[in-house]
Short mmCIF file of C-alpha atoms in Angstrom, two decimals:
data_model
loop_
_atom_site.label_atom_id
_atom_site.label_comp_id
_atom_site.label_asym_id
_atom_site.label_seq_id
_atom_site.Cartn_x
_atom_site.Cartn_y
_atom_site.Cartn_z
CA MET A 167 -0.44 -13.09 -20.54
CA SER A 168 0.16 -9.38 -20.07
CA ILE A 169 0.91 -8.01 -16.61
CA SER A 170 -2.31 -6.00 -16.78
CA GLN A 171 -4.33 -9.14 -17.51
CA ALA A 172 -2.55 -11.13 -14.83
CA TYR A 173 -3.22 -8.32 -12.36
CA GLU A 174 -6.89 -8.39 -13.27
CA ASP A 175 -7.26 -12.17 -13.10
CA HIS A 176 -5.38 -13.03 -9.89
CA ASP A 177 -5.98 -12.44 -6.22
CA GLY A 178 -3.12 -11.52 -3.88
CA LEU A 179 -1.87 -15.06 -3.34
CA GLY A 180 -2.09 -15.65 -7.09
CA LEU A 181 0.09 -12.62 -7.81
CA ALA A 182 2.56 -13.71 -5.14
CA ALA A 183 2.81 -17.10 -6.85
CA LEU A 184 3.64 -15.38 -10.14
CA VAL A 185 6.38 -13.40 -8.38
CA ALA A 186 7.78 -16.55 -6.77
CA ALA A 187 7.81 -18.30 -10.15
CA GLY A 188 9.70 -15.40 -11.73
CA GLN A 189 6.88 -14.61 -14.16
CA VAL A 190 6.54 -11.04 -12.89
CA THR A 191 8.63 -8.84 -10.62
CA PRO A 192 7.52 -6.74 -7.65
CA ASP A 193 8.54 -3.61 -9.56
CA GLU A 194 6.32 -4.58 -12.49
CA LEU A 195 3.35 -5.16 -10.19
CA LEU A 196 3.97 -1.83 -8.47
CA ASP A 197 4.13 -0.12 -11.88
CA GLU A 198 0.75 -1.62 -12.73
CA ALA A 199 -0.77 -0.53 -9.41
CA LEU A 200 0.55 3.01 -9.77
CA ALA A 201 -0.69 3.31 -13.35
CA ARG A 202 -4.14 2.20 -12.28
CA ALA A 203 -4.07 4.58 -9.33
CA GLU A 204 -3.18 7.49 -11.59
CA ALA A 205 -5.95 6.64 -14.05
CA LEU A 206 -8.74 5.82 -11.60
CA ASP A 207 -8.29 7.86 -8.45
CA PRO A 208 -9.22 11.28 -9.90
CA ALA A 209 -12.79 10.03 -10.26
CA LEU A 210 -12.92 7.69 -7.25
CA THR A 211 -11.01 9.74 -4.63
CA CYS A 212 -9.99 6.59 -2.79
CA LEU A 213 -6.23 7.13 -2.30
CA THR A 214 -4.11 9.41 -0.12
CA GLN A 215 -0.58 9.71 1.21
CA LEU A 216 0.95 7.81 -1.70
CA ARG A 217 4.65 7.03 -1.21
CA PRO A 218 5.82 5.14 -4.33
CA GLU A 219 9.45 5.98 -3.59
CA THR A 220 9.10 4.25 -0.21
CA ALA A 221 7.71 1.16 -1.92
CA ARG A 222 10.62 1.17 -4.40
CA ARG A 223 13.07 1.40 -1.51
CA HIS A 224 11.50 -1.57 0.24
CA ILE A 225 11.71 -3.61 -2.95
CA GLY A 226 15.32 -2.57 -3.47
CA ASP A 227 16.25 -3.47 0.11
CA GLY A 228 14.88 -6.97 -0.41
CA LEU A 229 11.42 -8.12 0.54
CA PRO A 230 10.75 -10.76 3.21
CA GLU A 231 9.97 -14.19 1.76
CA GLY A 232 6.42 -14.19 3.05
CA SER A 233 3.12 -15.35 1.62
CA PHE A 234 2.49 -12.08 -0.25
CA ALA A 235 6.01 -11.17 -1.36
CA GLY A 236 5.87 -8.55 -4.09
CA VAL A 237 2.12 -7.82 -3.98
CA PRO A 238 1.05 -4.13 -3.94
CA PHE A 239 -0.91 -3.11 -0.85
CA LEU A 240 -2.56 -0.12 0.79
CA LEU A 241 -3.19 0.81 4.44
CA LYS A 242 -6.36 2.53 5.58
CA ASP A 243 -5.92 6.21 6.45
CA LEU A 244 -6.95 5.42 10.02
CA GLY A 245 -4.86 3.41 12.47
CA ALA A 246 -2.22 0.97 11.16
CA GLU A 247 0.43 3.42 12.33
CA ALA A 248 3.58 3.29 10.23
CA VAL A 249 6.72 5.44 10.24
CA ASP A 250 6.90 5.40 6.45
CA PHE A 251 3.26 6.33 5.91
CA PRO A 252 1.87 9.50 7.55
CA ALA A 253 -1.90 9.60 7.95
CA ASN A 254 -4.81 12.05 8.01
CA ASN A 255 -7.23 9.79 9.87
CA GLY A 256 -9.92 11.31 7.69
CA SER A 257 -9.59 14.71 9.37
CA ARG A 258 -8.14 18.13 8.61
CA LEU A 259 -7.21 18.39 12.28
CA LEU A 260 -5.04 15.25 12.01
CA ALA A 261 -3.74 15.82 8.48
CA ASP A 262 -0.23 14.53 7.82
CA THR A 263 0.23 12.94 11.24
CA VAL A 264 3.71 11.38 11.48
CA TYR A 265 4.19 8.35 13.72
CA PRO A 266 7.23 7.63 15.90
CA GLY A 267 7.05 3.90 15.31
CA ASP A 268 5.25 1.10 13.52
CA SER A 269 2.13 -0.58 14.84
CA GLU A 270 2.40 -4.28 15.51
CA LEU A 271 -0.18 -4.90 12.80
CA TYR A 272 1.93 -3.15 10.17
CA THR A 273 5.05 -4.96 11.37
CA ARG A 274 3.30 -8.28 10.79
CA LEU A 275 1.99 -7.18 7.39
CA LYS A 276 5.49 -6.12 6.31
CA ALA A 277 6.78 -9.58 7.22
CA THR A 278 4.54 -11.12 4.55
CA GLY A 279 6.48 -9.26 1.83
CA LEU A 280 3.66 -6.89 0.88
CA VAL A 281 4.67 -3.76 -1.03
CA THR A 282 2.75 -0.95 0.68
CA PHE A 283 2.69 2.29 -1.33
CA GLY A 284 0.07 4.48 0.36
CA ARG A 285 -3.21 4.76 2.21
CA THR A 286 -6.92 4.69 1.40
CA THR A 287 -9.54 7.25 2.35
CA SER A 288 -11.67 7.10 5.50
CA PRO A 289 -14.42 9.29 7.02
CA GLU A 290 -13.33 11.54 9.86
CA GLY A 291 -12.52 9.42 12.90
CA GLY A 292 -13.97 6.35 11.18
CA VAL A 293 -17.57 7.39 11.83
CA GLY A 294 -20.25 6.62 9.25
CA PRO A 295 -21.23 4.14 6.52
CA VAL A 296 -19.77 6.33 3.75
CA THR A 297 -16.40 7.93 3.02
CA GLU A 298 -16.84 11.61 2.22
CA ALA A 299 -14.27 13.41 4.35
CA ALA A 300 -13.47 17.05 3.61
CA VAL A 301 -9.73 16.48 3.99
CA TYR A 302 -9.67 14.62 0.65
CA GLY A 303 -11.49 17.30 -1.33
CA GLY A 304 -14.34 15.08 -2.50
CA PRO A 305 -16.37 11.96 -1.75
CA THR A 306 -15.06 8.46 -2.34
CA ARG A 307 -17.19 6.87 -5.03
CA ASN A 308 -18.22 3.34 -5.94
CA PRO A 309 -16.37 1.92 -8.97
CA TRP A 310 -19.56 0.15 -10.09
CA ASN A 311 -21.54 3.41 -10.17
CA LEU A 312 -19.96 6.77 -9.38
CA ASP A 313 -23.24 8.19 -8.11
CA HIS A 314 -23.17 5.73 -5.19
CA THR A 315 -20.99 5.33 -2.13
CA SER A 316 -18.26 2.74 -1.75
CA GLY A 317 -19.25 2.48 1.92
CA GLY A 318 -17.43 3.35 5.09
CA SER A 319 -15.41 3.63 7.02
CA SER A 320 -13.03 1.51 4.90
CA GLY A 321 -14.58 2.98 1.79
CA GLY A 322 -11.31 3.93 0.14
CA ALA A 323 -9.96 0.43 0.62
CA ALA A 324 -13.06 -1.14 -0.91
CA ALA A 325 -13.06 1.25 -3.87
CA ALA A 326 -9.36 0.59 -4.54
CA VAL A 327 -9.83 -3.19 -4.50
CA ALA A 328 -13.09 -3.20 -6.47
CA ALA A 329 -11.56 -0.88 -9.08
CA GLY A 330 -8.56 -3.19 -9.48
CA ILE A 331 -5.91 -0.80 -8.14
CA VAL A 332 -4.82 -3.44 -5.61
CA PRO A 333 -5.99 -7.03 -5.12
CA MET A 334 -6.61 -6.46 -1.40
CA ALA A 335 -6.24 -3.72 1.20
CA HIS A 336 -6.20 -3.08 4.93
CA GLY A 337 -9.37 -1.87 6.64
CA SER A 338 -10.85 -1.67 10.11
CA ASP A 339 -14.28 -2.31 11.57
CA GLY A 340 -15.88 -0.65 14.60
CA GLY A 341 -19.52 -0.83 13.51
CA GLY A 342 -19.32 -2.59 10.17
CA SER A 343 -16.53 -0.60 8.56
CA VAL A 344 -15.08 -3.61 6.70
CA ARG A 345 -18.35 -5.38 5.99
CA ILE A 346 -20.36 -2.32 4.85
CA PRO A 347 -17.86 -1.37 2.11
CA ALA A 348 -17.42 -5.05 1.19
CA SER A 349 -21.16 -5.23 0.58
CA SER A 350 -21.19 -1.91 -1.26
CA CYS A 351 -18.35 -2.86 -3.62
CA GLY A 352 -18.84 -6.59 -4.20
CA LEU A 353 -15.97 -7.85 -2.03
CA PHE A 354 -15.33 -10.26 0.82
CA GLY A 355 -15.06 -8.65 4.26
CA PHE A 356 -14.41 -10.60 7.47
CA LYS A 357 -14.53 -9.18 11.02
CA ALA A 358 -12.67 -11.46 13.40
CA THR A 359 -13.49 -12.12 17.06
CA ARG A 360 -12.70 -9.26 19.43
CA ALA A 361 -8.94 -8.99 20.16
CA ARG A 362 -7.98 -11.51 17.47
CA LEU A 363 -5.66 -8.87 15.94
CA PRO A 364 -3.19 -6.58 17.74
CA ASP A 365 -3.98 -2.95 18.60
CA GLY A 366 -0.62 -1.90 20.04
CA PRO A 367 1.54 -0.24 20.82
CA PHE A 368 -0.38 3.00 20.26
CA SER A 369 -3.67 1.85 21.81
CA GLY A 370 -5.02 -0.92 23.98
CA GLU A 371 -8.43 -1.16 22.35
CA GLY A 372 -10.73 0.85 20.13
CA TRP A 373 -14.24 1.94 21.13
CA ALA A 374 -14.36 -0.22 24.28
CA GLY A 375 -13.18 -3.26 22.32
CA MET A 376 -15.72 -2.95 19.51
CA ALA A 377 -13.19 -1.89 16.85
CA ILE A 378 -10.81 -4.30 15.14
CA ASP A 379 -8.62 -4.28 12.03
CA GLY A 380 -9.46 -6.32 8.97
CA PHE A 381 -9.11 -6.56 5.20
CA LEU A 382 -11.03 -6.04 1.96
CA THR A 383 -10.30 -8.83 -0.51
CA ARG A 384 -11.54 -10.47 -3.67
CA SER A 385 -11.13 -13.99 -2.31
CA VAL A 386 -11.67 -15.82 0.96
CA ARG A 387 -8.17 -17.27 0.83
CA ASP A 388 -6.50 -13.84 0.74
CA THR A 389 -8.35 -12.84 3.90
CA ALA A 390 -7.45 -16.16 5.53
CA ALA A 391 -3.76 -15.73 4.75
CA LEU A 392 -3.71 -12.13 5.98
CA LEU A 393 -5.45 -13.08 9.22
CA ASP A 394 -3.02 -15.95 9.81
CA ALA A 395 -0.14 -13.52 9.34
CA CYS A 396 -1.56 -10.94 11.74
CA SER A 397 -3.51 -12.84 14.40
CA GLY A 398 -2.42 -13.03 18.00
CA PRO A 399 -1.97 -10.56 20.85
CA ASP A 400 0.84 -8.04 20.93
CA LEU A 401 2.98 -7.24 23.94
CA GLY A 402 0.87 -5.85 26.79
CA ALA A 403 -2.52 -6.50 25.18
CA PRO A 404 -5.25 -5.93 27.81
CA TYR A 405 -7.05 -9.14 26.82
CA VAL A 406 -6.80 -11.85 24.17
CA ALA A 407 -9.20 -13.77 21.94
CA PRO A 408 -9.86 -17.48 22.52
CA PRO A 409 -7.28 -19.71 20.79
CA LEU A 410 -8.03 -20.50 17.16
CA LYS A 411 -9.09 -24.02 16.25
CA GLY A 412 -6.35 -24.46 13.67
CA THR A 413 -5.34 -21.80 11.18
CA PHE A 414 -7.56 -19.74 8.91
CA MET A 415 -5.89 -21.30 5.85
CA ASP A 416 -6.47 -24.81 7.17
CA ALA A 417 -10.14 -23.92 7.61
CA LEU A 418 -10.48 -23.42 3.84
CA SER A 419 -10.17 -27.16 3.25
CA ARG A 420 -11.94 -28.27 6.42
CA PRO A 421 -15.66 -29.10 6.05
CA SER A 422 -17.79 -26.86 8.22
CA GLY A 423 -20.14 -29.74 9.03
CA ARG A 424 -23.93 -29.57 8.96
CA LEU A 425 -24.71 -26.26 10.62
CA ARG A 426 -27.87 -24.89 12.20
CA VAL A 427 -28.51 -21.66 10.29
CA ALA A 428 -30.98 -19.02 11.45
CA VAL A 429 -32.24 -16.76 8.67
CA CYS A 430 -33.51 -13.29 9.54
CA PRO A 431 -35.19 -11.74 6.46
CA THR A 432 -35.88 -8.45 8.27
CA SER A 433 -33.74 -6.13 10.37
CA LEU A 434 -32.78 -7.35 13.84
CA THR A 435 -35.71 -5.32 15.19
CA GLY A 436 -38.19 -6.78 12.69
CA GLU A 437 -38.30 -3.89 10.21
CA PRO A 438 -38.58 -4.73 6.50
CA ILE A 439 -35.51 -4.36 4.30
CA HIS A 440 -35.13 -3.40 0.64
CA PRO A 441 -36.45 -6.08 -1.77
CA GLU A 442 -33.02 -6.54 -3.36
CA CYS A 443 -31.53 -7.24 0.08
CA ALA A 444 -34.36 -9.59 0.98
CA THR A 445 -33.82 -11.46 -2.29
CA ALA A 446 -30.11 -11.78 -1.51
CA VAL A 447 -30.92 -13.32 1.89
CA ALA A 448 -33.47 -15.73 0.45
CA ASP A 449 -31.08 -16.87 -2.29
CA ALA A 450 -28.28 -17.39 0.23
CA ALA A 451 -30.60 -19.41 2.45
CA LYS A 452 -31.47 -21.69 -0.48
CA LEU A 453 -27.78 -22.11 -1.28
CA LEU A 454 -27.01 -23.11 2.30
CA GLU A 455 -29.83 -25.67 2.17
CA THR A 456 -28.39 -27.19 -1.00
CA LEU A 457 -25.05 -27.44 0.79
CA GLY A 458 -26.69 -29.61 3.44
CA HIS A 459 -27.17 -27.12 6.28
CA HIS A 460 -30.32 -26.95 8.38
CA VAL A 461 -31.94 -23.57 7.67
CA GLU A 462 -34.90 -22.01 9.46
CA GLU A 463 -36.24 -18.51 9.97
CA ALA A 464 -35.43 -17.00 13.38
CA ARG A 465 -34.60 -13.61 14.85
CA PRO A 466 -32.52 -13.03 18.00
CA GLU A 467 -34.45 -11.79 21.03
CA ALA A 468 -31.87 -9.20 21.99
CA SER A 469 -32.07 -5.52 22.97
CA THR A 470 -30.75 -4.16 19.68
CA LEU A 471 -32.13 -0.63 20.06
CA ARG A 472 -30.62 -0.34 23.55
CA MET A 473 -27.34 -1.63 22.17
CA MET A 474 -27.27 0.96 19.38
CA LYS A 475 -27.88 3.80 21.82
CA ALA A 476 -25.02 2.49 23.97
CA TRP A 477 -22.82 2.07 20.88
CA THR A 478 -23.51 5.72 20.04
CA VAL A 479 -22.45 6.84 23.52
CA ILE A 480 -19.17 4.93 23.28
CA VAL A 481 -18.37 6.17 19.77
CA GLY A 482 -19.34 9.74 20.68
CA CYS A 483 -17.01 9.64 23.69
CA GLY A 484 -14.26 8.12 21.55
CA THR A 485 -14.65 10.90 19.01
CA ALA A 486 -14.47 13.56 21.72
CA LEU A 487 -11.35 11.91 23.14
CA TRP A 488 -9.32 11.97 19.93
CA ILE A 489 -10.30 15.59 19.26
CA ARG A 490 -9.28 16.67 22.76
CA GLU A 491 -5.99 14.78 22.53
CA ALA A 492 -5.20 16.25 19.12
CA LEU A 493 -5.83 19.79 20.35
CA ALA A 494 -3.81 19.23 23.51
CA LYS A 495 -0.89 17.96 21.45
CA ARG A 496 -1.05 21.08 19.30
CA GLY A 497 -1.49 23.37 22.30
CA ARG A 498 -4.50 25.24 20.97
CA THR A 499 -8.28 25.42 20.94
CA LEU A 500 -10.62 24.14 18.24
CA ARG A 501 -10.86 26.16 15.03
CA GLU A 502 -13.91 26.39 12.79
CA ASP A 503 -12.47 24.31 9.95
CA ASP A 504 -10.63 21.72 12.07
CA ILE A 505 -13.41 19.13 12.09
CA GLU A 506 -16.66 18.38 10.30
CA PRO A 507 -20.17 18.91 11.70
CA VAL A 508 -20.74 15.32 12.87
CA ALA A 509 -17.48 15.31 14.84
CA ARG A 510 -18.31 18.74 16.25
CA GLY A 511 -21.71 17.43 17.27
CA ALA A 512 -20.16 14.36 18.91
CA LEU A 513 -17.80 16.61 20.86
CA ALA A 514 -20.68 18.74 22.18
CA TRP A 515 -22.89 15.73 22.86
CA ALA A 516 -20.20 13.85 24.77
CA ALA A 517 -19.64 16.92 26.95
CA GLY A 518 -23.09 16.35 28.40
CA LEU A 519 -22.31 12.75 29.38
CA THR A 520 -20.80 11.61 32.66
CA GLY A 521 -18.40 8.84 33.60
CA PRO A 522 -21.30 6.74 34.89
CA ASP A 523 -23.11 7.32 31.56
CA TYR A 524 -20.12 5.87 29.71
CA LEU A 525 -19.82 2.86 32.01
CA ALA A 526 -23.56 2.23 31.74
CA ALA A 527 -23.13 2.14 27.95
CA VAL A 528 -20.31 -0.39 28.24
CA GLU A 529 -22.49 -2.51 30.53
CA ALA A 530 -25.35 -2.35 28.02
CA ILE A 531 -22.97 -3.58 25.32
CA HIS A 532 -21.94 -6.48 27.55
CA ASP A 533 -25.59 -7.31 28.31
CA TYR A 534 -26.25 -7.46 24.58
CA GLY A 535 -23.35 -9.86 24.10
CA ARG A 536 -24.86 -12.22 26.66
CA GLU A 537 -28.29 -12.00 25.03
CA MET A 538 -26.87 -12.77 21.62
CA ALA A 539 -24.72 -15.60 23.00
CA GLN A 540 -27.91 -17.26 24.24
CA PHE A 541 -29.33 -17.20 20.71
CA PHE A 542 -26.17 -18.90 19.43
CA THR A 543 -26.64 -21.84 21.79
CA THR A 544 -29.48 -22.85 19.44
CA TYR A 545 -27.91 -21.81 16.14
CA ASP A 546 -24.39 -22.01 14.70
CA VAL A 547 -24.80 -19.17 12.21
CA LEU A 548 -27.09 -16.18 11.70
CA LEU A 549 -27.78 -15.14 8.09
CA THR A 550 -28.98 -11.61 7.33
CA ALA A 551 -28.39 -8.95 4.74
CA THR A 552 -25.28 -6.85 5.31
CA LEU A 553 -27.17 -3.59 4.70
CA ALA A 554 -30.88 -2.88 4.66
CA GLU A 555 -30.53 -1.24 1.22
CA PRO A 556 -28.20 -1.34 -1.79
CA PRO A 557 -25.34 1.20 -1.65
CA ALA A 558 -26.63 4.70 -0.86
CA GLU A 559 -26.23 7.62 -3.21
CA VAL A 560 -23.27 9.90 -2.58
CA GLY A 561 -24.17 12.72 -0.21
CA ARG A 562 -26.92 10.98 1.73
CA PHE A 563 -24.78 10.37 4.85
CA ARG A 564 -22.33 13.21 4.42
CA HIS A 565 -21.19 14.68 7.74
CA ARG A 566 -23.40 17.77 7.55
CA SER A 567 -25.42 17.42 10.75
CA GLU A 568 -24.19 18.42 14.20
CA ASP A 569 -26.88 16.25 15.79
CA PHE A 570 -24.68 13.22 16.43
CA ALA A 571 -27.36 10.99 17.97
CA GLU A 572 -29.84 11.81 15.18
CA TYR A 573 -27.18 11.14 12.53
CA ARG A 574 -26.67 7.69 14.02
CA ASN A 575 -30.09 6.59 15.22
CA GLY A 576 -32.71 8.90 13.70
CA PRO A 577 -35.35 7.69 11.20
CA GLN A 578 -33.11 8.77 8.29
CA GLY A 579 -29.89 7.97 10.13
CA VAL A 580 -27.19 5.36 9.83
CA PHE A 581 -28.82 2.63 11.93
CA PRO A 582 -31.90 2.08 9.69
CA TYR A 583 -29.52 1.82 6.71
CA SER A 584 -27.03 -0.45 8.49
CA PRO A 585 -29.00 -2.30 11.19
CA PHE A 586 -26.94 -5.52 11.27
CA THR A 587 -23.20 -5.04 11.39
CA ALA A 588 -22.68 -3.06 14.61
CA ALA A 589 -24.42 -5.80 16.58
CA PHE A 590 -21.39 -8.03 16.19
CA ASN A 591 -18.90 -5.32 17.05
CA ALA A 592 -20.84 -5.01 20.28
CA THR A 593 -20.82 -8.76 20.95
CA GLY A 594 -17.30 -9.28 19.62
CA GLN A 595 -18.43 -12.21 17.46
CA PRO A 596 -16.87 -13.05 14.09
CA ALA A 597 -18.97 -11.93 11.14
CA ALA A 598 -18.51 -11.64 7.39
CA SER A 599 -20.06 -10.05 4.30
CA LEU A 600 -20.13 -12.15 1.14
CA PRO A 601 -20.75 -10.69 -2.36
CA LEU A 602 -23.51 -13.06 -3.49
CA HIS A 603 -26.01 -10.72 -5.14
CA TRP A 604 -26.19 -7.89 -7.65
CA SER A 605 -29.17 -5.57 -7.95
CA GLU A 606 -31.09 -5.11 -11.18
CA ASN A 607 -29.23 -1.86 -11.80
CA GLY A 608 -25.80 -3.43 -11.32
CA LEU A 609 -25.00 -2.59 -7.69
CA PRO A 610 -23.47 -5.14 -5.30
CA VAL A 611 -25.55 -6.44 -2.39
CA GLY A 612 -23.84 -8.43 0.34
CA VAL A 613 -25.16 -11.11 2.66
CA HIS A 614 -23.99 -11.30 6.25
CA LEU A 615 -23.02 -14.33 8.33
CA ALA A 616 -22.24 -14.29 12.06
CA ALA A 617 -20.93 -17.14 14.20
CA PRO A 618 -20.46 -17.66 17.96
CA PHE A 619 -17.72 -15.82 19.81
CA GLY A 620 -14.32 -17.36 19.07
CA GLU A 621 -15.57 -19.54 16.20
CA ASP A 622 -13.58 -17.69 13.53
CA THR A 623 -12.37 -20.78 11.71
CA LEU A 624 -15.87 -22.29 11.58
CA LEU A 625 -17.10 -19.10 9.92
CA MET A 626 -14.12 -19.01 7.57
CA ALA A 627 -14.75 -22.64 6.59
CA LEU A 628 -18.37 -21.83 5.78
CA CYS A 629 -17.36 -18.77 3.74
CA ALA A 630 -14.93 -20.94 1.75
CA GLU A 631 -17.65 -23.54 1.19
CA ILE A 632 -20.01 -20.87 -0.15
CA GLU A 633 -17.30 -19.37 -2.35
CA ALA A 634 -16.54 -22.79 -3.82
CA ALA A 635 -20.23 -23.39 -4.54
CA ARG A 636 -20.77 -19.94 -6.02
CA PRO A 637 -17.37 -18.42 -6.89
CA TRP A 638 -18.05 -14.71 -7.01
CA PHE A 639 -14.70 -13.45 -8.30
CA HIS A 640 -15.24 -14.78 -11.81
CA ARG A 641 -19.03 -14.38 -11.74
CA ARG A 642 -19.05 -10.67 -11.00
CA PRO A 643 -19.98 -8.27 -13.81
CA PRO A 644 -17.19 -7.76 -16.34
CA ALA A 645 -14.48 -5.22 -15.63
CA ALA A 646 -15.97 -3.06 -18.38
CA ASN A 647 -18.95 -2.44 -16.06
CA ARG A 648 -16.68 -0.70 -13.57
CA TYR A 649 -15.63 2.89 -13.95
CA GLN A 650 -13.19 3.32 -16.83
CA PRO A 651 -11.48 6.69 -17.44
#
């Protein structure tokens, strides 16, 4: 088997096994990744800050004997601070930021033997369900159809994995930013319980605890292994997640049991969703029934619209904070081309908020968590679509508007398009997007599962059960259907 074919056919753990068996070398896998990057990225615009010489040095110095030794990898261009990999954080204002140390997350990833060689594109400040930041010179596109978005904010990561540049990549999720691109690109995306992964030492939490790191993968087992490698609080963490019930990898072979599954075929506020998304939900519900789970239609009685308004306040204030800090560090005022219109709008909007306004928003988020927790005393899992529509066309959610609240919550805004994912950032619950459906015109459509707070391994076990029953990696459209230069 050629290295190119092996790279196409194996997930991350599969490639690591080939390295361990001496069938391929880390340098050969890196060569393959770099060749694919060179061929594909001009059309996709999913990569930035590539440092192949750094990756070669790490290989030459000797890789740790971890679970992913020798496997090429990419960090999101937002967070995951690393000395060897400067970042733009999706913004011209923050372009080429150099870090004085490594984040705990990157330290743990390095220990697995991964060969990191660059970063993947992100929208400015991580805001939005698409990745079209001006700092990269063009929008990040979906490998399955270049006219459509790969999602956001981990859109570059999803495009790189779906295109076959890497078998998996780092992402992060503050309102669906792992699960939205997973749905958009036909991948598996898992958001763990709040504080399951470390944020330090450069921050204590993101967006009042709603943001968390994660991964875009082809297989459930790759995500499980990455989470096992990275889970647990870092030194000085302000709070910690409940202890795991075993490991994520153990959960893959542990039956989930007969679960009570609530199916919501609409949005969480009862609005209809696109027929392709509704079909995906109905098909997933039937699959869960065949697997022996109790399935019934139900919708949480929770204040979702109030939660989204509070979420917008918190994210708007977070956006204003990083802009202010960046300007203070540079000792100057804001210039016209420093930031994009949505960020400029968030800065102006947040200036009209008070400290009590911010704390009221945090309290509303906490209220929502309690409301949703009540629903999960009756049900073990909530099944919805991941998005209310198939992947949007490029340009639809570009950061052109300075009306931050309208961009988020208006009739044509982000929330009607993505009405599910942010709910579980607010509650802190584990949630995942699974690539179980493809639209008639060949676009991926994800289904979304959420479990009670702290029940990460239960959700992972269910995801593994579904993957085994309907293995998506080898049932996806052929590679020829993806963009080919």
